[in-house]
JSON list of C-alpha atoms in Angstrom, two decimals:
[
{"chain": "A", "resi": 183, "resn": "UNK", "atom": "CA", "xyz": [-5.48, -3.93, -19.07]},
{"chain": "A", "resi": 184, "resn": "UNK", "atom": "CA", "xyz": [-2.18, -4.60, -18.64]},
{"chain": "A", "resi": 185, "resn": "UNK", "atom": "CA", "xyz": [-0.33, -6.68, -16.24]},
{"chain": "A", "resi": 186, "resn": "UNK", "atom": "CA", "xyz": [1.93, -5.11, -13.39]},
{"chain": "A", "resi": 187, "resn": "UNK", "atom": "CA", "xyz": [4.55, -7.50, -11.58]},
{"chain": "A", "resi": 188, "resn": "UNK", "atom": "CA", "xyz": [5.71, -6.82, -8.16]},
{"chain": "A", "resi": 189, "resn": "UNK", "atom": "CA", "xyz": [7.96, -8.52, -5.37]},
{"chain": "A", "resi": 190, "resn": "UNK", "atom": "CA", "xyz": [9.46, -7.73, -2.15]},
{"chain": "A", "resi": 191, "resn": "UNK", "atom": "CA", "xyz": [13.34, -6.95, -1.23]},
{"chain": "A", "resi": 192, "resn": "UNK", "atom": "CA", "xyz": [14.42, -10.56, -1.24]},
{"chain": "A", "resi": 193, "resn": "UNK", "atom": "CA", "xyz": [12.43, -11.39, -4.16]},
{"chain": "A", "resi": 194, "resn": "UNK", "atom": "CA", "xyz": [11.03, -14.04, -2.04]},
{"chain": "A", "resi": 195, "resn": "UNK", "atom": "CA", "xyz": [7.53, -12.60, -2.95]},
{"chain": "A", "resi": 196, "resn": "UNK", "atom": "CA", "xyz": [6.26, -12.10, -6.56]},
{"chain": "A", "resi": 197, "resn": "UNK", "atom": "CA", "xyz": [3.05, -11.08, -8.14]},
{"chain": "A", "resi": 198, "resn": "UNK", "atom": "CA", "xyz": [1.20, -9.79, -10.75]},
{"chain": "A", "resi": 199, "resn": "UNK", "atom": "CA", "xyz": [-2.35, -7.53, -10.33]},
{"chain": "A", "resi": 200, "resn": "UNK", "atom": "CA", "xyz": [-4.55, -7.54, -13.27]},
{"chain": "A", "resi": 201, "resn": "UNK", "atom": "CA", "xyz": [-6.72, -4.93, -12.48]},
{"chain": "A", "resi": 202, "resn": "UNK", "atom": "CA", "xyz": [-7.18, -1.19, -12.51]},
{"chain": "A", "resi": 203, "resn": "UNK", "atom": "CA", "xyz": [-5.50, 0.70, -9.34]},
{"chain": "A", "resi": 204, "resn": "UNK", "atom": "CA", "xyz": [-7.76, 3.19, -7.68]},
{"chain": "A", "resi": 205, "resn": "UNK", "atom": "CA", "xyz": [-7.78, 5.69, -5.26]},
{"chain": "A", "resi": 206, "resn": "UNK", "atom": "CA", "xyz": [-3.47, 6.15, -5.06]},
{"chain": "A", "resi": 207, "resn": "UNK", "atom": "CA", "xyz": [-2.64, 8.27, -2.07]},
{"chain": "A", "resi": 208, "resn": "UNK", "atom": "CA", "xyz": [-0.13, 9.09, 0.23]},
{"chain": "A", "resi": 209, "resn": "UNK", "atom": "CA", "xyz": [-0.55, 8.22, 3.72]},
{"chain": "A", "resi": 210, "resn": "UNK", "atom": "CA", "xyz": [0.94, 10.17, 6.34]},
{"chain": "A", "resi": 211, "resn": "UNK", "atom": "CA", "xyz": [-0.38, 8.23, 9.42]},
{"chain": "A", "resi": 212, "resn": "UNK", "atom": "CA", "xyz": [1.39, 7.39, 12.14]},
{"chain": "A", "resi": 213, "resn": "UNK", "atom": "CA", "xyz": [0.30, 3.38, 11.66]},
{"chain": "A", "resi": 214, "resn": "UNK", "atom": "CA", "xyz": [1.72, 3.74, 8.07]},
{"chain": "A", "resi": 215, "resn": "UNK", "atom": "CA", "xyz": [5.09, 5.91, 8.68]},
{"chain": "A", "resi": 216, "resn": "UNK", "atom": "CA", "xyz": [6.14, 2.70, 11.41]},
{"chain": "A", "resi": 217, "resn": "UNK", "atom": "CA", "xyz": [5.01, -0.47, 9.07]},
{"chain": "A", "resi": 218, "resn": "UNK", "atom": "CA", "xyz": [6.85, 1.42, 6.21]},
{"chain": "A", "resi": 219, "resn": "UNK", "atom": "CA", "xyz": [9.67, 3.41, 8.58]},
{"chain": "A", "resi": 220, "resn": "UNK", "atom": "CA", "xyz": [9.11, 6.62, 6.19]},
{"chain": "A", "resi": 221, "resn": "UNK", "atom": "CA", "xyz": [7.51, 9.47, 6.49]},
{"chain": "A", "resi": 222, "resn": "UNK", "atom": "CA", "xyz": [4.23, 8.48, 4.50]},
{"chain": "A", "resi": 223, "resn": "UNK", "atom": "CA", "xyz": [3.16, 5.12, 3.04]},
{"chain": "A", "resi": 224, "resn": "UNK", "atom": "CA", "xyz": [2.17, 5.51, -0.95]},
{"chain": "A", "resi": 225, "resn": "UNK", "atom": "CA", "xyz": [-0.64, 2.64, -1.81]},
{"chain": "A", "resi": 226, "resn": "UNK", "atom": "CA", "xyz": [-3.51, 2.49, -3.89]},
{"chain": "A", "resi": 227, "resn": "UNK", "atom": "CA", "xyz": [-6.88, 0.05, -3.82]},
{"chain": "A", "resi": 228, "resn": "UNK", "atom": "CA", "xyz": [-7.16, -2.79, -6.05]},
{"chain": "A", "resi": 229, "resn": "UNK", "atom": "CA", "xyz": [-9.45, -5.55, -5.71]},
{"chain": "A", "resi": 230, "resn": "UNK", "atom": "CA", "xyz": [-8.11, -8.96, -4.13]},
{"chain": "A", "resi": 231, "resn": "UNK", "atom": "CA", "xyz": [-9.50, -10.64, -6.42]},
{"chain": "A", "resi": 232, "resn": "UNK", "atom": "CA", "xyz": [-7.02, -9.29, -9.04]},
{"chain": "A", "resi": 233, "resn": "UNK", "atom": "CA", "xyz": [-3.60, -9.89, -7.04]},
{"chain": "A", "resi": 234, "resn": "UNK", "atom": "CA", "xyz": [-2.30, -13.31, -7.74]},
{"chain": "A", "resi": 235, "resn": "UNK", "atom": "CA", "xyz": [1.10, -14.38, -6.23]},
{"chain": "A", "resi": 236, "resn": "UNK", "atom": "CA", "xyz": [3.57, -15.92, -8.60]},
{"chain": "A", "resi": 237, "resn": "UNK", "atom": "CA", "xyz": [6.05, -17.01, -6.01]},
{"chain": "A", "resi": 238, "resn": "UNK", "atom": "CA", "xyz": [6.21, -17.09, -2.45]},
{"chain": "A", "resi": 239, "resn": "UNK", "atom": "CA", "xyz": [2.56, -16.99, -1.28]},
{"chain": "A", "resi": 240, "resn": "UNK", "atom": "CA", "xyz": [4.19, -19.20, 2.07]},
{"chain": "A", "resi": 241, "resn": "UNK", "atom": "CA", "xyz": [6.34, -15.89, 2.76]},
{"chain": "A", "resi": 242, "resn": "UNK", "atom": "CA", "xyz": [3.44, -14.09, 3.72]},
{"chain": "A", "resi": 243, "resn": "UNK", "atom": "CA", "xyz": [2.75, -12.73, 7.02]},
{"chain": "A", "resi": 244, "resn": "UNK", "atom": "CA", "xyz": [-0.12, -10.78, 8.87]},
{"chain": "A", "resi": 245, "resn": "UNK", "atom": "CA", "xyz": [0.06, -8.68, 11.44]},
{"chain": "A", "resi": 246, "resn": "UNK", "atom": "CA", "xyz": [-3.47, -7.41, 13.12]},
{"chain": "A", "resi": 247, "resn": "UNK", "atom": "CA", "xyz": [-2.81, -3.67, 13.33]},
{"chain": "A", "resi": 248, "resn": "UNK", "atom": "CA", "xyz": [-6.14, -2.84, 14.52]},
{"chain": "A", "resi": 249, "resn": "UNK", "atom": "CA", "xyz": [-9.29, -5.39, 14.92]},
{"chain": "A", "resi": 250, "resn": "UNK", "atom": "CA", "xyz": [-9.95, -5.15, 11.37]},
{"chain": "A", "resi": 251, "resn": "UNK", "atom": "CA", "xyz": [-6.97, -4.70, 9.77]},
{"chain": "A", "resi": 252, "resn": "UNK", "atom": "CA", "xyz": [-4.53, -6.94, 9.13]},
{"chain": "A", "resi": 253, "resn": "UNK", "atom": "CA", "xyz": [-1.26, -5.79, 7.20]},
{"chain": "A", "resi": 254, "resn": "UNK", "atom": "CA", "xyz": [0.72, -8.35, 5.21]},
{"chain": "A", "resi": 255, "resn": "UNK", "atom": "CA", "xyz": [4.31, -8.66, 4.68]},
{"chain": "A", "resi": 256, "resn": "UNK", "atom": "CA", "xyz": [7.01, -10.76, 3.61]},
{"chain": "A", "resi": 257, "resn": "UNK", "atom": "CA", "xyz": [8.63, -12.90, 6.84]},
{"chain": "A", "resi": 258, "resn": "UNK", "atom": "CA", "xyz": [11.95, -12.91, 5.20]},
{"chain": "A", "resi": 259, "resn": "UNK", "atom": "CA", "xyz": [12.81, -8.96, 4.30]},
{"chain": "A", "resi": 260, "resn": "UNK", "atom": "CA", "xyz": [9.94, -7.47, 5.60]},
{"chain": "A", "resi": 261, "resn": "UNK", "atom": "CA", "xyz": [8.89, -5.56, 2.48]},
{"chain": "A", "resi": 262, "resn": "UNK", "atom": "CA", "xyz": [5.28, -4.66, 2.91]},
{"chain": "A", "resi": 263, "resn": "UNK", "atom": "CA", "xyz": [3.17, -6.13, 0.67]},
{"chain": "A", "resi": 264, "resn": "UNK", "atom": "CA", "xyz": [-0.63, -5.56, 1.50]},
{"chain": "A", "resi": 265, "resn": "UNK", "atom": "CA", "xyz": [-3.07, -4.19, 3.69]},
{"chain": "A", "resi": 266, "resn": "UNK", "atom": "CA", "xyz": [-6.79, -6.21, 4.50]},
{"chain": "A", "resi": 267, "resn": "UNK", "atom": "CA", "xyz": [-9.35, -4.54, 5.98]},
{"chain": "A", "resi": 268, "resn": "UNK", "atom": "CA", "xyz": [-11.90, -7.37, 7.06]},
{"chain": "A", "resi": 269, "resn": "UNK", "atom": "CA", "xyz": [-15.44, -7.53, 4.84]},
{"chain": "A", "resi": 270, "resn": "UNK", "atom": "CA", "xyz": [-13.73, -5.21, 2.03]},
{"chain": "A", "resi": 271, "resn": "UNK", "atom": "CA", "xyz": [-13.04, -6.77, -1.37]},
{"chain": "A", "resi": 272, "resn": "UNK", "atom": "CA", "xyz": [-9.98, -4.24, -1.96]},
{"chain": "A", "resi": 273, "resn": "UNK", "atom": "CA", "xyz": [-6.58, -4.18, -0.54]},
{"chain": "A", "resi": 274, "resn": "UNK", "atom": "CA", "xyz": [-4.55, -1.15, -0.09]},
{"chain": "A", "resi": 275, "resn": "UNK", "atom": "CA", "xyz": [-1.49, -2.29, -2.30]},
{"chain": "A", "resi": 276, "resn": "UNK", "atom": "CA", "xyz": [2.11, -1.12, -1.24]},
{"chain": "A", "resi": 277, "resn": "UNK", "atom": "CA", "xyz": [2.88, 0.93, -4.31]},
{"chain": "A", "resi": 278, "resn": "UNK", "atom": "CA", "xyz": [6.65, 0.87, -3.37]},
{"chain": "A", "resi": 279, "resn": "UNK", "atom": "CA", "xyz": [7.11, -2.78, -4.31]},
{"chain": "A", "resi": 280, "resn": "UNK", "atom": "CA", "xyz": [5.93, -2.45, -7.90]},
{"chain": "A", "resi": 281, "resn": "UNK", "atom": "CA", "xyz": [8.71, -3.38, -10.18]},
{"chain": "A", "resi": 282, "resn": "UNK", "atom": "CA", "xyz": [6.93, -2.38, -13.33]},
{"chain": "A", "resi": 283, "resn": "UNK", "atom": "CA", "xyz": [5.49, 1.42, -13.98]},
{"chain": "A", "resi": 284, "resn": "UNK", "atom": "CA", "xyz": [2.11, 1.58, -13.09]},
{"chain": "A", "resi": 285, "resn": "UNK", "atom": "CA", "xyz": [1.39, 4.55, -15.50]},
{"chain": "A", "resi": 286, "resn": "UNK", "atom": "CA", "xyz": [-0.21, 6.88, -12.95]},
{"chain": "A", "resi": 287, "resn": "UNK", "atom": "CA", "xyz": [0.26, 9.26, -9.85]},
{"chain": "A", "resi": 288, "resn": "UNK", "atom": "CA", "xyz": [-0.84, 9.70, -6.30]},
{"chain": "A", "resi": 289, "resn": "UNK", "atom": "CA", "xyz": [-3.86, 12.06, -6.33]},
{"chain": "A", "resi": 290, "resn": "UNK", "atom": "CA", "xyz": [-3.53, 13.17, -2.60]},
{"chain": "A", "resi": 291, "resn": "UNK", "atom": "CA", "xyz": [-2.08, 13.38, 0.92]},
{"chain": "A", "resi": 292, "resn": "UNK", "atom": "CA", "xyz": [-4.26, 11.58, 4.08]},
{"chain": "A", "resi": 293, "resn": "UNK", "atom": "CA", "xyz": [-4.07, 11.91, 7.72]},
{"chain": "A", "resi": 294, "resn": "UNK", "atom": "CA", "xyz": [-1.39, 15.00, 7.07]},
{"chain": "A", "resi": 295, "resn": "UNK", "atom": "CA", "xyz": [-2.34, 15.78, 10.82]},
{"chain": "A", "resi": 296, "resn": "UNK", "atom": "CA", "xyz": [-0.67, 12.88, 11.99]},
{"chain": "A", "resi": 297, "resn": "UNK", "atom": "CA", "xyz": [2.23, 14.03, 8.99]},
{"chain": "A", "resi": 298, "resn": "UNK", "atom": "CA", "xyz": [6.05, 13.58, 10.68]},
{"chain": "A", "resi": 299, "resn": "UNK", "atom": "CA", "xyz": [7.56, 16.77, 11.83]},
{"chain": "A", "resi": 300, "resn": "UNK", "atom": "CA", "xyz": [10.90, 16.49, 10.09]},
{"chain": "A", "resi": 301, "resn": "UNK", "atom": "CA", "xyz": [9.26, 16.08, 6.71]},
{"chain": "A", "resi": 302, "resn": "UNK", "atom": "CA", "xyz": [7.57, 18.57, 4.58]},
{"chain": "A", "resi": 303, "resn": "UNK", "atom": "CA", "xyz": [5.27, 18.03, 1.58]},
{"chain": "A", "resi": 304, "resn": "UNK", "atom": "CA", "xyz": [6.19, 20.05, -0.98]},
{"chain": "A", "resi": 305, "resn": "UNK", "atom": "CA", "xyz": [3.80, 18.95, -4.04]},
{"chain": "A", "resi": 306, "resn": "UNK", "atom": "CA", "xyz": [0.46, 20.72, -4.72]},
{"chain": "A", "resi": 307, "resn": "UNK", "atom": "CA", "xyz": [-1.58, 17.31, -4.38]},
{"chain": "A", "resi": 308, "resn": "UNK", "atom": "CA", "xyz": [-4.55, 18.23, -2.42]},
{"chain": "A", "resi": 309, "resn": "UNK", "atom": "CA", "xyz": [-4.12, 17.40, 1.33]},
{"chain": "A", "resi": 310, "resn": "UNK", "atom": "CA", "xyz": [-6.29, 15.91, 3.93]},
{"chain": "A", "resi": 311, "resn": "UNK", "atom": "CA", "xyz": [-6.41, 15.70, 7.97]},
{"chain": "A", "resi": 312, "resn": "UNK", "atom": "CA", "xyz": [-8.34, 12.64, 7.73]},
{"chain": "A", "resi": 313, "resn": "UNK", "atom": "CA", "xyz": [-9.30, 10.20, 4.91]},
{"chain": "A", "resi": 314, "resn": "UNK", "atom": "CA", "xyz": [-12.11, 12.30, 2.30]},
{"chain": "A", "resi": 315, "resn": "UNK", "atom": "CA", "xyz": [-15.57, 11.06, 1.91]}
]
């Protein structure tokens, strides 16, 4: 499996994941469009346990979103970096601050009822109101 480096604006923040990314998806909720100020946050799963920082672990900030969730981010730029859900081994990795190519695509569109009015999706990826079984 190959490597994939990523860092934040500032480049305050680097790592590297190891393993395979799964389930990539655009999110289209309102929580996401505010943390990411866009009209849809595109992240995928990857286990923790395979996301190592090379620099700039001490950058890191949380920010409880919701009781279980906390969403991680670098204090200096503000790039969004990960999100935790408490008791889950995953994290839903902010695809966005990949530097390398991670050799694959977003497979759908979440929460498209919450989806901002000023921006239309104009792909054929299957679309959700919610999150899919």
């Amino acid at each position: 499996m190959k490597r994939l480096k990523g860092s934040c604006f500032c480049g305050g923040i680097k790592y590297e994941i190891s393993g395979k990314l799964k389930v990539l998806l655009n999110c289209h909720c309102s929580d996401c469009r505010k943390a990411h100020g866009a009209a849809f946050r595109t992240r995928a799963s990857i286990k923790f346990s395979e996301f190592q920082f090379l620099e700039g672990e001490h950058l890191l900030k949380g920010y409880r979103a919701k009781a279980t969730e906390e969403r991680c981010f670098c204090s200096v730029c503000g790039s969004p970096i990960f999100t935790r859900i408490d008791g889950s081994e995953d994290i839903g990795l902010a695809l966005g601050t990949l530097d390398d190519d991670p050799g694959v695509q977003s497979t759908m569109h979440v929460f498209v009822s919450d989806k901002a009015p000023w921006h239309q999706i104009t792909d054929t990826l299957p679309q959700f109101s919610e999150f899919p079984e």
